[in-house]
Amino acid sequence: MASNAFQPIQGMSDLDSPDVYLWQYVEKTAREVFERYNFGEVRTPILEKSKVFLKSLGDTTDIVQKEMYSFEDRGGRNLTIRPEGTAGTIRYLGGLGEDGLNARVYYMGPMFRCERPQAGRKRQFHQIGVEATGPANALLDVEVIAMQEHLLSELGLPGARIVLNSRGTAADRKPVADGLRAALRPFEAELCEECQRRIDQNVLRVIDCKNENCQKIVDQLPEMREFMCAESRAYLDEVIARLTDLGVNVQYDRKLVRGLDYYCHTVWEIQHDALGAQNALAGGGRYEVTIGNKNIPGVGFALGVERLITAMEAAGIKAEQFVPKAGVWLVSLGEAALNTNLKLIQELRKAGIKCGMELETKSMKAQMRKANRAGAHYCVILGDDELAKGMAVLKNMEEGAQSDVALTDLVNELKK
Ligand code: AMP
């Protein structure tokens, strides 16, 4: 058991080989898919002024109330390590003026939430997200959801389920909240303690409360969309119809609310059964984010990379498939060969060949053992005799066959 001194902070992980190769595959595929839809990458700072999140996420949300890593820096500034990617991205886009109001960007990187760590819930986790700014347009929501589904199918992940609902417009917010509140009042005493508070503070969160009894009550309530205006209901129908046209399967879920205050119209989640209790692979929605004096509309999603990897592994997609091929190992018999190999390995690497060697003189046996451990496909064996002739022995490690090759031909020979 490693001593505590070598452990990362609870809820955070080191990532190494071979797992990291599956991550790289996911990231590379995401970049390729997003570029096809004309989304470009942005990299915003991980640390932001706290107000970037306080104002945009809404101060009754779990993230803002309980989960942000916030602190005052040495200059007395209130800062937060980003718990999600939308607020910072919109802050950046807002600063671009007109261009930022009609942009398509994606990001990937670590997010930080001070939650109680458990399976599928970490304090440092990673998201791949996109944001498309622009006024409410059902077709843009459709394009973003279709792109997300495209990414999952490109990654070869089966079994992902897209569930979708509407939060209506800003103008619907009050009638929806009032309507739900009125419908809930007769049951108030039966709700869990937290939901009794939520009725007045944040009634939408009663809808997705995990408590079984609260759920039974919610089942008897009218659907949120019944309190929305006709336009909002038509918007939702349009999104579902156009996605169906594209062959993207979505399920309407009357209980999906999503935690953040900035959502309006379409909200969705992608769920996967391989994930257990924390079954959300990704969340998304249309929003109006307030930063400074601007209110910026857009639509976006964030996919949890750890959970995506868990689902992929459960589907039999293994990191080992993506480990780079092992390449060549140089074996040096004696000091002179070691020095020659040092030059040779540089040449091979510059020619694009992956290779390794021992950097001190060791026995042939020890060096071959290392070559095997590295999984080398070829060994280049160099001793005083070979050096004198300007030759090396090239050994095919899988077949065992070996041949003499002139040192001057070696790069070309190995490139073949
Ligand atoms: P959210 O911003 O909460 O909608 O999260 C979007 C996605 O990020 C979720 O669907 C998860 O896949 C992932 N995610 C959120 N919180 C965590 C966490 N604490 N640990 C691991 N993944 C998370």
Tab-separated table of N, CA, C and O and ligand atoms in Angstrom, residues 63 83-84 113 115 120-123 125-127 258 260 263 270 280-283 302-307, ligand 1:
chain	number	residue	atom	x	y	z
A	63	ILE	N	-24.543	23.593	-7.189
A	63	ILE	CA	-23.135	23.908	-7.461
A	63	ILE	C	-22.728	25.156	-6.681
A	63	ILE	O	-21.734	25.161	-5.962
A	83	PRO	N	-16.290	25.002	-11.799
A	83	PRO	CA	-17.039	23.770	-11.570
A	83	PRO	C	-17.671	23.257	-12.859
A	83	PRO	O	-18.169	22.140	-12.900
A	84	GLU	N	-17.669	24.080	-13.901
A	84	GLU	CA	-18.267	23.699	-15.177
A	84	GLU	C	-17.707	24.640	-16.236
A	84	GLU	O	-17.038	25.634	-15.911
A	113	ARG	N	-15.498	20.154	-8.328
A	113	ARG	CA	-16.656	20.359	-7.445
A	113	ARG	C	-16.380	19.672	-6.125
A	113	ARG	O	-15.983	18.506	-6.101
A	115	GLU	N	-17.786	17.896	-3.955
A	115	GLU	CA	-18.886	16.992	-3.612
A	115	GLU	C	-18.328	15.849	-2.786
A	115	GLU	O	-17.125	15.644	-2.736
A	120	GLY	N	-18.544	7.301	-9.636
A	120	GLY	CA	-19.085	8.174	-10.676
A	120	GLY	C	-19.153	9.633	-10.283
A	120	GLY	O	-19.666	10.458	-11.030
A	121	ARG	N	-18.682	9.962	-9.088
A	121	ARG	CA	-18.714	11.364	-8.669
A	121	ARG	C	-17.353	11.737	-8.080
A	121	ARG	O	-16.964	11.203	-7.042
A	122	LYS	N	-16.656	12.614	-8.745
A	122	LYS	CA	-15.315	12.960	-8.319
A	122	LYS	C	-15.225	14.446	-8.018
A	122	LYS	O	-16.130	15.204	-8.359
A	123	ARG	N	-14.137	14.827	-7.370
A	123	ARG	CA	-13.963	16.256	-7.082
A	123	ARG	C	-13.231	16.940	-8.231
A	123	ARG	O	-13.439	18.105	-8.495
A	125	PHE	N	-13.041	16.164	-12.140
A	125	PHE	CA	-13.464	15.299	-13.237
A	125	PHE	C	-13.257	16.098	-14.521
A	125	PHE	O	-12.840	17.253	-14.482
A	126	HIS	N	-13.537	15.470	-15.630
A	126	HIS	CA	-13.228	16.128	-16.906
A	126	HIS	C	-14.460	16.189	-17.791
A	126	HIS	O	-15.257	15.256	-17.804
A	127	GLN	N	-14.574	17.285	-18.481
A	127	GLN	CA	-15.702	17.421	-19.392
A	127	GLN	C	-15.221	17.775	-20.792
A	127	GLN	O	-14.223	18.457	-20.972
A	258	ARG	N	-32.882	19.522	-14.874
A	258	ARG	CA	-31.488	19.979	-14.865
A	258	ARG	C	-31.322	21.068	-13.811
A	258	ARG	O	-32.179	21.894	-13.594
A	260	LEU	N	-29.465	23.827	-13.241
A	260	LEU	CA	-29.029	25.213	-13.296
A	260	LEU	C	-30.147	26.175	-13.689
A	260	LEU	O	-31.034	25.829	-14.455
A	263	TYR	N	-31.115	27.735	-17.707
A	263	TYR	CA	-31.716	27.019	-18.832
A	263	TYR	C	-33.059	27.592	-19.263
A	263	TYR	O	-33.831	28.084	-18.442
A	270	ILE	N	-27.996	12.673	-21.360
A	270	ILE	CA	-27.726	11.374	-21.973
A	270	ILE	C	-27.414	10.410	-20.847
A	270	ILE	O	-26.560	10.689	-19.999
A	280	ALA	N	-25.953	9.673	-15.508
A	280	ALA	CA	-25.877	10.728	-16.535
A	280	ALA	C	-24.484	10.801	-17.148
A	280	ALA	O	-23.503	11.067	-16.464
A	281	LEU	N	-24.455	10.539	-18.426
A	281	LEU	CA	-23.204	10.602	-19.180
A	281	LEU	C	-22.936	12.056	-19.570
A	281	LEU	O	-21.805	12.502	-19.645
A	282	ALA	N	-24.005	12.764	-19.840
A	282	ALA	CA	-23.865	14.141	-20.318
A	282	ALA	C	-25.137	14.913	-20.028
A	282	ALA	O	-26.211	14.333	-19.885
A	283	GLY	N	-24.974	16.228	-19.941
A	283	GLY	CA	-26.138	17.086	-19.769
A	283	GLY	C	-26.048	18.208	-20.775
A	283	GLY	O	-24.948	18.579	-21.203
A	302	ALA	N	-22.322	19.259	-21.930
A	302	ALA	CA	-21.058	18.822	-21.340
A	302	ALA	C	-21.145	17.328	-21.090
A	302	ALA	O	-22.130	16.831	-20.539
A	303	LEU	N	-20.113	16.658	-21.536
A	303	LEU	CA	-20.059	15.202	-21.433
A	303	LEU	C	-18.997	14.863	-20.387
A	303	LEU	O	-17.887	15.398	-20.454
A	304	GLY	N	-19.330	14.030	-19.437
A	304	GLY	CA	-18.352	13.655	-18.408
A	304	GLY	C	-17.421	12.576	-18.951
A	304	GLY	O	-17.869	11.486	-19.304
A	305	VAL	N	-16.140	12.894	-19.023
A	305	VAL	CA	-15.212	11.961	-19.677
A	305	VAL	C	-15.041	10.678	-18.848
A	305	VAL	O	-15.060	9.582	-19.401
A	306	GLU	N	-14.930	10.811	-17.513
A	306	GLU	CA	-14.766	9.603	-16.688
A	306	GLU	C	-15.939	8.645	-16.918
A	306	GLU	O	-15.747	7.444	-17.066
A	307	ARG	N	-17.145	9.207	-16.930
A	307	ARG	CA	-18.331	8.341	-17.093
A	307	ARG	C	-18.396	7.777	-18.505
A	307	ARG	O	-18.807	6.639	-18.712
B	1	AMP	P1	-23.419	18.865	-15.228
B	1	AMP	O1	-22.593	20.070	-15.546
B	1	AMP	O2	-23.621	18.664	-13.768
B	1	AMP	O3	-24.650	18.746	-16.039
B	1	AMP	O4	-22.525	17.641	-15.651
B	1	AMP	C1	-22.371	17.212	-16.977
B	1	AMP	C2	-21.717	15.864	-16.964
B	1	AMP	O5	-20.467	15.942	-16.287
B	1	AMP	C3	-22.499	14.824	-16.165
B	1	AMP	O6	-23.468	14.221	-16.966
B	1	AMP	C4	-21.413	13.861	-15.776
B	1	AMP	O7	-21.123	12.980	-16.828
B	1	AMP	C5	-20.238	14.766	-15.549
B	1	AMP	N1	-20.082	15.088	-14.112
B	1	AMP	C6	-20.690	16.067	-13.408
B	1	AMP	N2	-20.299	16.070	-12.125
B	1	AMP	C7	-19.394	15.073	-12.009
B	1	AMP	C8	-18.612	14.563	-10.928
B	1	AMP	N3	-18.641	15.102	-9.723
B	1	AMP	N4	-17.806	13.497	-11.180
B	1	AMP	C9	-17.742	12.942	-12.409
B	1	AMP	N5	-18.453	13.379	-13.459
B	1	AMP	C10	-19.268	14.429	-13.269
